[in-house]
Short mmCIF file of C-alpha atoms and ligand atoms in Angstrom, two decimals:
data_model
loop_
_atom_site.label_atom_id
_atom_site.label_comp_id
_atom_site.label_asym_id
_atom_site.label_seq_id
_atom_site.Cartn_x
_atom_site.Cartn_y
_atom_site.Cartn_z
CA MET L 1 6.33 -15.94 0.99
CA LYS L 2 6.48 -14.65 4.55
CA SER L 3 3.20 -14.12 6.17
CA LYS L 4 3.54 -11.89 9.15
CA LYS L 5 4.92 -8.41 8.99
CA CYS L 6 8.14 -7.96 10.95
CA VAL L 7 9.10 -5.07 13.14
CA VAL L 8 12.61 -4.95 14.62
CA ILE L 9 12.63 -2.84 17.78
CA GLY L 10 15.88 -1.39 18.93
CA VAL L 11 15.82 -0.63 22.61
CA SER L 12 18.54 1.71 23.88
CA GLY L 13 19.26 2.51 27.44
CA GLY L 14 17.11 4.92 29.38
CA ILE L 15 14.54 4.98 32.07
CA ALA L 16 11.74 4.63 29.34
CA VAL L 17 13.08 1.19 28.37
CA TYR L 18 10.09 -0.43 30.30
CA LYS L 19 7.60 1.41 28.04
CA ALA L 20 9.00 -0.53 25.02
CA LEU L 21 7.35 -3.58 26.62
CA ASP L 22 3.89 -1.92 26.17
CA ILE L 23 4.80 -1.19 22.52
CA ILE L 24 5.75 -4.83 21.90
CA SER L 25 2.66 -6.08 23.62
CA ALA L 26 0.38 -3.80 21.46
CA LEU L 27 2.16 -4.86 18.32
CA LYS L 28 1.87 -8.56 19.13
CA LYS L 29 -1.80 -8.15 19.58
CA GLN L 30 -1.85 -6.88 16.00
CA ASP L 31 -0.19 -10.17 14.93
CA VAL L 32 3.12 -8.49 14.15
CA ASP L 33 6.34 -10.53 14.33
CA VAL L 34 8.44 -8.51 16.75
CA ARG L 35 12.20 -8.87 17.06
CA VAL L 36 14.15 -7.03 19.73
CA ILE L 37 17.65 -5.78 19.78
CA MET L 38 18.84 -4.28 23.13
CA THR L 39 21.88 -2.15 23.69
CA GLU L 40 24.03 -3.22 26.54
CA SER L 41 22.89 -0.26 28.69
CA ALA L 42 19.25 -1.04 27.94
CA THR L 43 19.77 -4.48 29.67
CA GLU L 44 20.73 -2.61 32.87
CA PHE L 45 17.09 -1.19 33.03
CA VAL L 46 15.06 -4.28 32.14
CA THR L 47 16.29 -7.83 31.56
CA PRO L 48 16.25 -9.30 28.05
CA LEU L 49 14.07 -12.00 29.43
CA SER L 50 11.16 -9.72 29.78
CA PHE L 51 11.49 -8.69 26.17
CA GLN L 52 11.94 -12.26 25.12
CA SER L 53 8.79 -13.43 26.88
CA LEU L 54 6.67 -10.67 25.37
CA SER L 55 8.03 -10.88 21.94
CA GLN L 56 8.26 -14.66 21.96
CA ASN L 57 11.57 -14.40 20.16
CA MET L 58 15.22 -14.51 21.25
CA VAL L 59 16.52 -10.97 22.06
CA ALA L 60 19.67 -9.89 20.31
CA THR L 61 22.22 -8.06 22.43
CA ASP L 62 25.74 -9.08 21.61
CA MET L 63 27.10 -8.95 18.13
CA PHE L 64 29.65 -11.53 18.82
CA ALA L 65 27.48 -14.04 20.59
CA GLU L 66 27.54 -17.42 19.16
CA PRO L 67 24.81 -17.52 16.48
CA LYS L 68 21.81 -19.80 17.20
CA ALA L 69 21.55 -20.69 13.52
CA PHE L 70 23.99 -20.25 10.68
CA GLU L 71 23.11 -16.61 9.91
CA ILE L 72 24.84 -13.34 10.62
CA GLN L 73 22.32 -11.94 13.06
CA HIS L 74 22.58 -8.22 12.36
CA ILE L 75 22.31 -8.83 8.65
CA SER L 76 19.43 -11.25 9.02
CA LEU L 77 17.50 -8.98 11.27
CA ALA L 78 18.20 -6.04 8.93
CA GLN L 79 16.82 -8.13 6.06
CA LYS L 80 13.90 -9.53 7.99
CA ALA L 81 12.65 -6.07 9.13
CA ASP L 82 9.79 -4.49 7.29
CA LEU L 83 10.33 -1.64 9.63
CA MET L 84 12.62 -0.68 12.45
CA LEU L 85 11.53 1.27 15.50
CA ILE L 86 14.14 2.62 17.93
CA ALA L 87 12.31 3.13 21.23
CA PRO L 88 13.47 4.62 23.47
CA ALA L 89 16.14 6.19 21.31
CA THR L 90 18.95 7.81 23.35
CA ALA L 91 21.14 10.70 22.33
CA ASN L 92 23.85 8.18 21.93
CA ILE L 93 22.24 5.91 19.37
CA ILE L 94 20.96 8.95 17.49
CA GLY L 95 24.47 10.32 17.49
CA LYS L 96 26.00 7.07 16.35
CA VAL L 97 23.71 6.52 13.42
CA ALA L 98 23.94 10.28 12.39
CA ASN L 99 27.69 9.92 12.17
CA GLY L 100 27.99 6.44 10.63
CA ILE L 101 29.21 4.63 13.72
CA ALA L 102 28.28 0.97 13.69
CA ASP L 103 29.92 -0.79 16.73
CA ASP L 104 27.25 -2.98 18.22
CA MET L 105 24.21 -5.11 17.25
CA LEU L 106 21.74 -2.20 17.18
CA SER L 107 23.87 0.30 15.27
CA THR L 108 25.04 -2.24 12.80
CA THR L 109 21.52 -3.45 12.05
CA ILE L 110 20.27 0.12 11.50
CA MET L 111 23.17 0.61 9.11
CA ALA L 112 22.50 -2.57 7.24
CA THR L 113 18.71 -2.36 6.84
CA LYS L 114 16.88 -1.07 3.78
CA ALA L 115 13.64 -0.85 5.78
CA LYS L 116 12.25 2.42 7.10
CA VAL L 117 13.73 3.37 10.49
CA ILE L 118 11.71 5.43 13.07
CA PHE L 119 13.26 6.87 16.11
CA ALA L 120 11.25 7.57 19.30
CA PRO L 121 13.68 9.67 21.47
CA ALA L 122 13.59 9.81 25.16
CA MET L 123 16.12 11.70 27.21
CA ASN L 124 16.63 14.71 29.54
CA THR L 125 15.33 17.90 28.23
CA ASN L 126 18.71 19.64 28.13
CA MET L 127 20.12 16.67 26.22
CA TYR L 128 17.31 16.75 23.76
CA GLU L 129 17.61 20.43 23.21
CA ASN L 130 21.34 20.33 22.81
CA VAL L 131 22.39 21.64 19.43
CA ILE L 132 24.45 18.49 18.65
CA VAL L 133 21.47 16.23 19.31
CA GLN L 134 19.21 18.54 17.38
CA SER L 135 21.51 18.70 14.40
CA ASN L 136 22.03 14.93 14.40
CA ILE L 137 18.14 14.57 14.28
CA GLU L 138 17.97 17.11 11.42
CA LYS L 139 20.65 15.22 9.57
CA LEU L 140 18.93 11.90 9.96
CA ILE L 141 15.56 13.36 8.85
CA SER L 142 17.25 14.69 5.73
CA TYR L 143 18.43 11.12 4.98
CA GLY L 144 14.85 9.85 5.27
CA TYR L 145 14.82 8.62 8.84
CA GLU L 146 11.66 9.45 10.79
CA PHE L 147 11.27 10.78 14.30
CA ILE L 148 8.36 10.74 16.59
CA THR L 149 8.53 13.87 18.72
CA PRO L 150 8.95 13.27 22.45
CA GLY L 151 6.27 14.50 24.84
CA SER L 152 6.65 17.22 27.52
CA GLY L 153 6.29 16.84 31.23
CA ARG L 154 8.07 15.95 34.37
CA LEU L 155 10.95 13.76 33.49
CA ALA L 156 12.58 10.90 35.61
CA CYS L 157 15.50 13.12 36.56
CA GLY L 158 13.03 15.72 37.97
CA ASP L 159 13.51 18.36 35.26
CA VAL L 160 10.37 19.54 33.51
CA GLY L 161 10.35 19.87 29.68
CA VAL L 162 10.39 18.02 26.40
CA GLY L 163 12.12 14.64 26.42
CA LYS L 164 9.53 12.01 27.59
CA LEU L 165 8.99 9.04 25.27
CA ALA L 166 5.89 9.89 23.12
CA ASP L 167 2.75 8.29 24.16
CA VAL L 168 2.78 4.53 23.50
CA ASN L 169 -0.50 4.69 21.45
CA ILE L 170 1.11 7.37 19.19
CA ILE L 171 4.10 5.26 18.61
CA VAL L 172 2.12 2.09 17.97
CA ASN L 173 -0.31 3.83 15.55
CA LYS L 174 2.61 5.31 13.65
CA VAL L 175 4.34 1.95 13.46
CA LEU L 176 1.20 0.22 12.11
CA GLU L 177 0.48 3.00 9.71
CA GLU L 178 4.17 2.88 8.27
CA LEU L 179 4.12 -0.92 8.31
CA ASN L 180 1.01 -0.97 6.26
CA LYS L 181 2.66 1.32 3.70
CA ALA L 182 5.97 -0.55 3.72
CA THR L 183 4.35 -3.96 3.05
CA LYS L 184 1.79 -2.68 0.63
CA LYS L 185 1.93 -3.93 -2.96
CA GLN L 186 3.30 -1.28 -5.32
CA ASP L 187 1.09 -2.16 -8.18
CA LEU L 188 0.26 1.48 -8.98
CA LYS L 189 3.83 2.53 -9.36
CA GLY L 190 4.45 4.67 -12.32
CA LYS L 191 0.64 5.44 -12.62
CA LYS L 192 -0.91 8.86 -12.29
CA VAL L 193 -4.13 8.87 -10.45
CA LEU L 194 -6.60 11.67 -10.27
CA VAL L 195 -9.38 11.60 -7.66
CA SER L 196 -12.15 14.00 -6.84
CA ALA L 197 -13.78 14.12 -3.40
CA GLY L 198 -16.17 16.00 -1.24
CA PRO L 199 -19.14 18.31 -2.08
CA THR L 200 -19.12 21.32 -4.32
CA ILE L 201 -20.99 24.44 -3.28
CA ALA L 202 -23.04 26.92 -5.38
CA GLN L 203 -23.26 30.39 -3.86
CA ILE L 204 -26.60 32.15 -3.67
CA ASP L 205 -25.31 35.35 -2.10
CA PRO L 206 -22.28 36.25 0.02
CA VAL L 207 -23.62 34.24 3.03
CA ARG L 208 -25.71 31.48 1.58
CA PHE L 209 -24.99 28.52 -0.60
CA ILE L 210 -26.48 25.17 -1.70
CA THR L 211 -24.42 21.98 -1.59
CA ASN L 212 -24.65 18.17 -1.48
CA ARG L 213 -24.13 15.93 1.55
CA SER L 214 -20.64 14.56 1.37
CA THR L 215 -17.86 14.14 3.99
CA GLY L 216 -15.21 13.31 1.37
CA LYS L 217 -14.10 10.17 3.26
CA MET L 218 -14.39 7.84 0.30
CA GLY L 219 -12.37 10.01 -2.02
CA TYR L 220 -9.66 10.69 0.57
CA ASN L 221 -9.30 6.99 1.25
CA LEU L 222 -9.02 6.30 -2.48
CA ALA L 223 -6.30 9.06 -2.87
CA GLN L 224 -4.32 7.57 0.15
CA GLU L 225 -4.68 4.07 -1.09
CA ALA L 226 -3.33 4.98 -4.49
CA LYS L 227 -0.47 6.89 -2.98
CA ASP L 228 0.35 3.96 -0.63
CA ARG L 229 0.39 1.66 -3.71
CA GLY L 230 3.01 3.78 -5.41
CA ALA L 231 0.93 6.12 -7.60
CA GLU L 232 1.45 9.85 -8.15
CA VAL L 233 -1.87 11.24 -6.95
CA VAL L 234 -3.75 14.47 -7.44
CA LEU L 235 -6.80 14.98 -5.29
CA VAL L 236 -9.31 17.68 -6.21
CA SER L 237 -11.41 18.29 -3.20
CA GLY L 238 -14.41 20.35 -2.32
CA PRO L 239 -14.71 21.68 1.31
CA THR L 240 -14.26 18.91 3.91
CA SER L 241 -12.94 18.78 7.51
CA LEU L 242 -10.55 15.93 6.67
CA GLU L 243 -6.87 15.93 7.09
CA ASN L 244 -5.02 15.85 3.68
CA PRO L 245 -3.80 12.38 2.62
CA LYS L 246 -0.06 12.20 3.04
CA GLY L 247 2.12 12.52 -0.07
CA VAL L 248 -0.79 13.58 -2.19
CA LYS L 249 -1.13 16.79 -4.14
CA VAL L 250 -4.36 18.31 -2.95
CA ILE L 251 -6.19 21.03 -4.89
CA ASN L 252 -8.99 22.70 -2.87
CA VAL L 253 -12.02 24.03 -4.77
CA ASN L 254 -15.41 25.22 -3.86
CA THR L 255 -17.68 25.30 -6.99
CA ASN L 256 -18.54 22.96 -9.79
CA ASP L 257 -16.65 25.23 -12.16
CA GLU L 258 -13.59 25.29 -10.14
CA MET L 259 -13.71 21.45 -9.76
CA LYS L 260 -14.19 21.14 -13.44
CA ASP L 261 -11.15 23.31 -14.29
CA ALA L 262 -8.88 21.59 -11.91
CA ILE L 263 -9.91 18.08 -13.09
CA LEU L 264 -9.55 19.07 -16.73
CA GLU L 265 -6.11 20.51 -16.11
CA HIS L 266 -4.85 17.09 -14.91
CA PHE L 267 -7.04 14.81 -16.98
CA HIS L 268 -4.99 14.40 -20.03
CA ASN L 269 -1.97 13.49 -17.93
CA SER L 270 -3.72 10.79 -15.82
CA ASP L 271 -3.94 7.10 -16.17
CA ILE L 272 -6.73 6.35 -13.75
CA VAL L 273 -9.43 8.89 -12.87
CA ILE L 274 -11.91 8.27 -10.03
CA LYS L 275 -14.74 10.75 -9.37
CA ALA L 276 -16.05 10.28 -5.77
CA ALA L 277 -17.21 13.90 -5.45
CA ALA L 278 -20.76 14.78 -4.86
CA VAL L 279 -20.96 17.50 -7.39
CA ALA L 280 -23.80 20.05 -7.29
CA ASP L 281 -25.84 19.66 -10.47
CA TYR L 282 -27.58 22.97 -10.17
CA LYS L 283 -26.58 26.54 -9.23
CA PRO L 284 -28.63 29.71 -8.69
CA LYS L 285 -29.34 31.31 -12.06
CA GLU L 286 -28.32 34.73 -10.64
CA TYR L 287 -25.74 35.26 -7.93
CA SER L 288 -26.67 38.15 -5.72
CA THR L 289 -23.58 40.23 -4.78
CA GLN L 290 -25.62 41.64 -1.88
CA LYS L 291 -27.08 39.55 0.86
CA ILE L 292 -30.65 38.82 -0.09
CA LYS L 293 -32.94 40.55 2.51
CA LYS L 294 -35.85 38.50 3.72
CA GLY L 295 -39.36 39.53 2.85
CA ASP L 296 -42.70 38.45 4.26
CA GLY L 297 -43.56 36.01 1.45
CA ASP L 298 -41.84 33.08 -0.19
CA LEU L 299 -38.61 33.35 -2.00
CA ASN L 300 -38.26 31.65 -5.33
CA LEU L 301 -34.81 30.62 -6.32
CA VAL L 302 -34.26 29.79 -9.96
CA LEU L 303 -31.62 27.14 -10.47
CA THR L 304 -29.83 26.38 -13.64
CA ARG L 305 -28.04 23.19 -14.69
CA ASP L 306 -24.34 23.03 -14.03
CA ASN L 307 -21.63 20.93 -15.63
CA ASP L 308 -21.76 17.18 -15.41
CA ILE L 309 -17.97 16.84 -14.96
CA LEU L 310 -17.87 13.08 -15.32
CA LYS L 311 -19.86 13.17 -18.47
CA LEU L 312 -17.39 15.64 -19.93
CA LEU L 313 -14.53 13.37 -19.06
CA GLY L 314 -16.30 10.40 -20.59
CA ASP L 315 -16.61 12.38 -23.85
CA LYS L 316 -12.95 13.38 -23.77
CA LYS L 317 -11.51 10.11 -22.62
CA THR L 318 -8.59 8.75 -24.58
CA HIS L 319 -6.32 6.25 -22.66
CA GLN L 320 -7.71 7.03 -19.21
CA LEU L 321 -9.51 4.41 -17.10
CA LEU L 322 -12.50 6.23 -15.82
CA VAL L 323 -14.43 5.36 -12.67
CA GLY L 324 -17.57 7.00 -11.37
CA PHE L 325 -19.68 6.62 -8.28
CA ALA L 326 -23.43 6.30 -8.23
CA ALA L 327 -25.29 7.52 -5.21
CA GLU L 328 -28.70 5.89 -5.48
CA SER L 329 -31.70 5.70 -3.20
CA ASN L 330 -33.69 3.15 -5.37
CA ASN L 331 -33.03 0.69 -8.20
CA VAL L 332 -29.40 0.93 -7.41
CA ILE L 333 -27.96 -1.45 -10.00
CA GLU L 334 -30.20 -0.35 -12.82
CA ASN L 335 -29.59 3.34 -12.28
CA ALA L 336 -25.88 2.83 -11.84
CA LYS L 337 -25.62 0.92 -15.17
CA LYS L 338 -27.43 3.84 -16.88
CA LYS L 339 -24.87 6.27 -15.53
CA LEU L 340 -21.99 3.99 -16.59
CA GLU L 341 -23.21 3.93 -20.18
CA LYS L 342 -24.27 7.56 -20.35
CA LYS L 343 -20.94 8.93 -18.96
CA ASN L 344 -18.78 6.33 -20.99
CA LEU L 345 -17.18 4.91 -17.84
CA ASP L 346 -15.06 1.83 -17.41
CA PHE L 347 -16.40 1.12 -13.88
CA ILE L 348 -19.08 2.52 -11.66
CA VAL L 349 -19.20 2.05 -7.88
CA ALA L 350 -22.83 1.91 -6.79
CA ASN L 351 -24.00 2.55 -3.28
CA ASP L 352 -27.35 2.85 -1.65
CA ILE L 353 -27.38 6.16 0.30
CA THR L 354 -30.46 5.17 2.26
CA ALA L 355 -28.72 2.18 3.95
CA LYS L 356 -28.58 2.89 7.70
CA GLU L 357 -25.14 1.80 8.71
CA THR L 358 -23.29 2.83 5.55
CA GLY L 359 -24.95 6.04 4.46
CA PHE L 360 -23.57 9.55 4.51
CA GLY L 361 -20.77 10.30 6.98
CA SER L 362 -20.24 6.72 7.92
CA ASP L 363 -16.73 5.23 8.06
CA ASP L 364 -18.13 2.16 6.33
CA ASN L 365 -19.62 1.58 2.92
CA LYS L 366 -21.29 -1.34 1.09
CA VAL L 367 -20.89 -1.04 -2.62
CA ILE L 368 -21.30 -2.87 -5.86
CA ILE L 369 -18.56 -2.38 -8.49
CA ILE L 370 -20.01 -2.71 -12.06
CA SER L 371 -17.70 -2.88 -15.16
CA SER L 372 -18.51 -1.65 -18.64
CA THR L 373 -18.14 -5.25 -19.69
CA GLY L 374 -21.02 -6.25 -17.44
CA GLU L 375 -19.29 -7.89 -14.48
CA LYS L 376 -20.63 -7.12 -11.10
CA LYS L 377 -18.80 -7.44 -7.79
CA GLU L 378 -20.88 -7.02 -4.66
CA LEU L 379 -18.79 -6.29 -1.62
CA ASP L 380 -19.69 -6.98 2.05
CA LYS L 381 -19.99 -3.95 4.41
CA MET L 382 -16.51 -2.80 5.10
CA SER L 383 -14.48 0.33 5.98
CA LYS L 384 -14.08 2.94 3.23
CA LYS L 385 -10.35 2.21 3.44
CA GLU L 386 -10.98 -1.35 2.53
CA VAL L 387 -13.48 -0.37 -0.16
CA ALA L 388 -10.80 1.84 -1.64
CA SER L 389 -8.35 -1.12 -1.72
CA ASN L 390 -11.00 -3.40 -3.37
CA ILE L 391 -11.76 -0.74 -6.02
CA PHE L 392 -8.04 -0.66 -7.08
CA ASP L 393 -7.79 -4.42 -6.95
CA THR L 394 -10.82 -4.74 -9.19
CA ILE L 395 -9.78 -2.19 -11.74
CA LEU L 396 -6.20 -3.39 -11.96
CA GLU L 397 -7.43 -7.05 -12.60
CA LYS L 398 -9.10 -5.71 -15.72
CA ARG L 399 -6.15 -3.89 -17.12
N1 CTP R 1 -20.83 13.80 -11.26
C1 CTP R 1 -20.18 14.84 -11.84
N2 CTP R 1 -20.80 16.04 -12.15
C2 CTP R 1 -22.04 16.18 -11.74
C3 CTP R 1 -22.78 15.23 -11.08
C4 CTP R 1 -22.15 14.00 -10.86
O1 CTP R 1 -18.97 14.65 -12.20
N3 CTP R 1 -22.54 17.37 -11.93
C5 CTP R 1 -20.18 12.58 -11.03
C6 CTP R 1 -20.05 12.15 -9.52
O2 CTP R 1 -18.78 12.48 -9.10
C7 CTP R 1 -20.18 10.60 -9.62
C8 CTP R 1 -21.09 10.38 -10.81
O3 CTP R 1 -21.03 11.51 -11.60
O4 CTP R 1 -18.95 9.91 -10.00
C9 CTP R 1 -22.53 10.12 -10.52
O5 CTP R 1 -22.95 11.08 -9.56
P1 CTP R 1 -24.45 11.02 -8.98
O6 CTP R 1 -24.67 12.22 -8.07
O7 CTP R 1 -24.78 9.60 -8.38
O8 CTP R 1 -25.40 11.16 -10.29
P2 CTP R 1 -25.81 12.29 -11.19
O9 CTP R 1 -25.06 12.21 -12.43
O10 CTP R 1 -25.81 13.63 -10.50
O11 CTP R 1 -27.31 11.79 -11.48
P3 CTP R 1 -28.69 11.93 -10.59
O12 CTP R 1 -28.56 13.14 -9.86
O13 CTP R 1 -29.74 11.84 -11.62
O14 CTP R 1 -28.68 10.71 -9.74
#
C-alpha cells in the first residue's frame, strides 16, 4: 500500500513557471509526493534542477531519455498520480490535450492518466480570450477536466487583463481539496445518505421569530464527507450562512414543518439518515399576520409543541440506519442514552454544548458516539470535518 499521496505537476513554458516552485514547496510541506514533468520550453525559463531540488525527485522532461529504472516513465507517472496539476498551463498544452495530441512527456502522461487533471492557465490576455483557447477549455471541461480561472492584472508582457496564473494559495488549496477526495475511501458508494442541518425558525409575526442556536457546520461537514466517500447525498438545511457542500442536493427550509416534510419525502429512499439539525421544539400558538405592536406592559407568548422529527423517523424506520445528535448541558451520556432509546436510534452523537472550545459556532467538536448496542466511543477534541469522518467510520463498522 502506498503511503503518500502523489501529485504530478506538469509545468509548461511561460513566465509564470517560477511560481510552480512555490506550489511544489507548499505541497511538500503537506507531505505530498510531488513529481514534476517539464515541457522543453518550460526548461528555458527555470532549470529542471530547481524543480528537482524542491520536489526531491527526478524531473521528467524527455520522453525518449534513457529510463532510470525499467519502467515506461509517462505510463508510470500517469499511474502513480492521484492527481495531476498543469501549472502554468499554456495555450499550447491546453490545445494539444483538447485535440488529442500526445507528442511529449507531459501530453502523453495527461493522455494516459486516469487521475483527475486540473489546469491552471497563465498566458497573455488576448491569447486567453481567443475563441480557440476558450473553446478548447470548454471542450476539456465537458470531458471532466478542471480549470482554475486565471487572475487579472498587469501581465509580464505589459498588457492588463485576465491571464495571470491564479494565486498560489488558491491553486494549492484546490489541489489539496481534490487530492483528499481522490484518495478518500469510497465506502459509501451506492448508499443514499440524508442529513439535516442548521436551525429551524418559528415565526411570531412577519418580522419576529424564535429559533435555536446552530451554525449548521456539523451537518454540512457530514454531508460533504458522505459525498466524498461516494454516497448520493440530500441535505435538508435550515437557514445558515454556509456555502453548499459540493455535489450534494440541498433543500432549504425554514420551519419545523418544512423540515419534516422534506425529510419524510426522502426518508423511505435513504440508507443512512443523520439528524444534526437543531430543530425548534415549540412554535407560537398563534401566528400574527400583522406586526405585533408594542404595549406598555409584558407580552405573553403562548408556545405550542412542534413535531419531534427524529422521533417520527424512529417510529417509521424500516431498513434505515438512524443517527441523532444530543445537545446536552448536563448528564451528557445519561440524557443522550434516553434520547437514543426514546427515538429508536441506531446511534446518538452526544456533545456538551457548554464546553468552552467546542460549543456553538466552533469549528471543533468533542463528542461521544453511543450505539444502540451499548458501545461508547469517546473522541478527542477535533475538527467537525474529522468528527464527520469518525461518525461514518463508526457506523460503517457496525453494518
Ligand atoms: N430533533 C428533532 N426534532 C425536534 C427536536 C430534536 O428531529 N423537534 C432531533 C435533533 O435533530 C437531534 C435529536 O433530535 O438529532 C436530539 O435533539 P436535542 O435538541 O438534543 O433534543 P430534544 O429531543 O429536543 O430534547 P431536549 O430538548 O429535551 O433536550
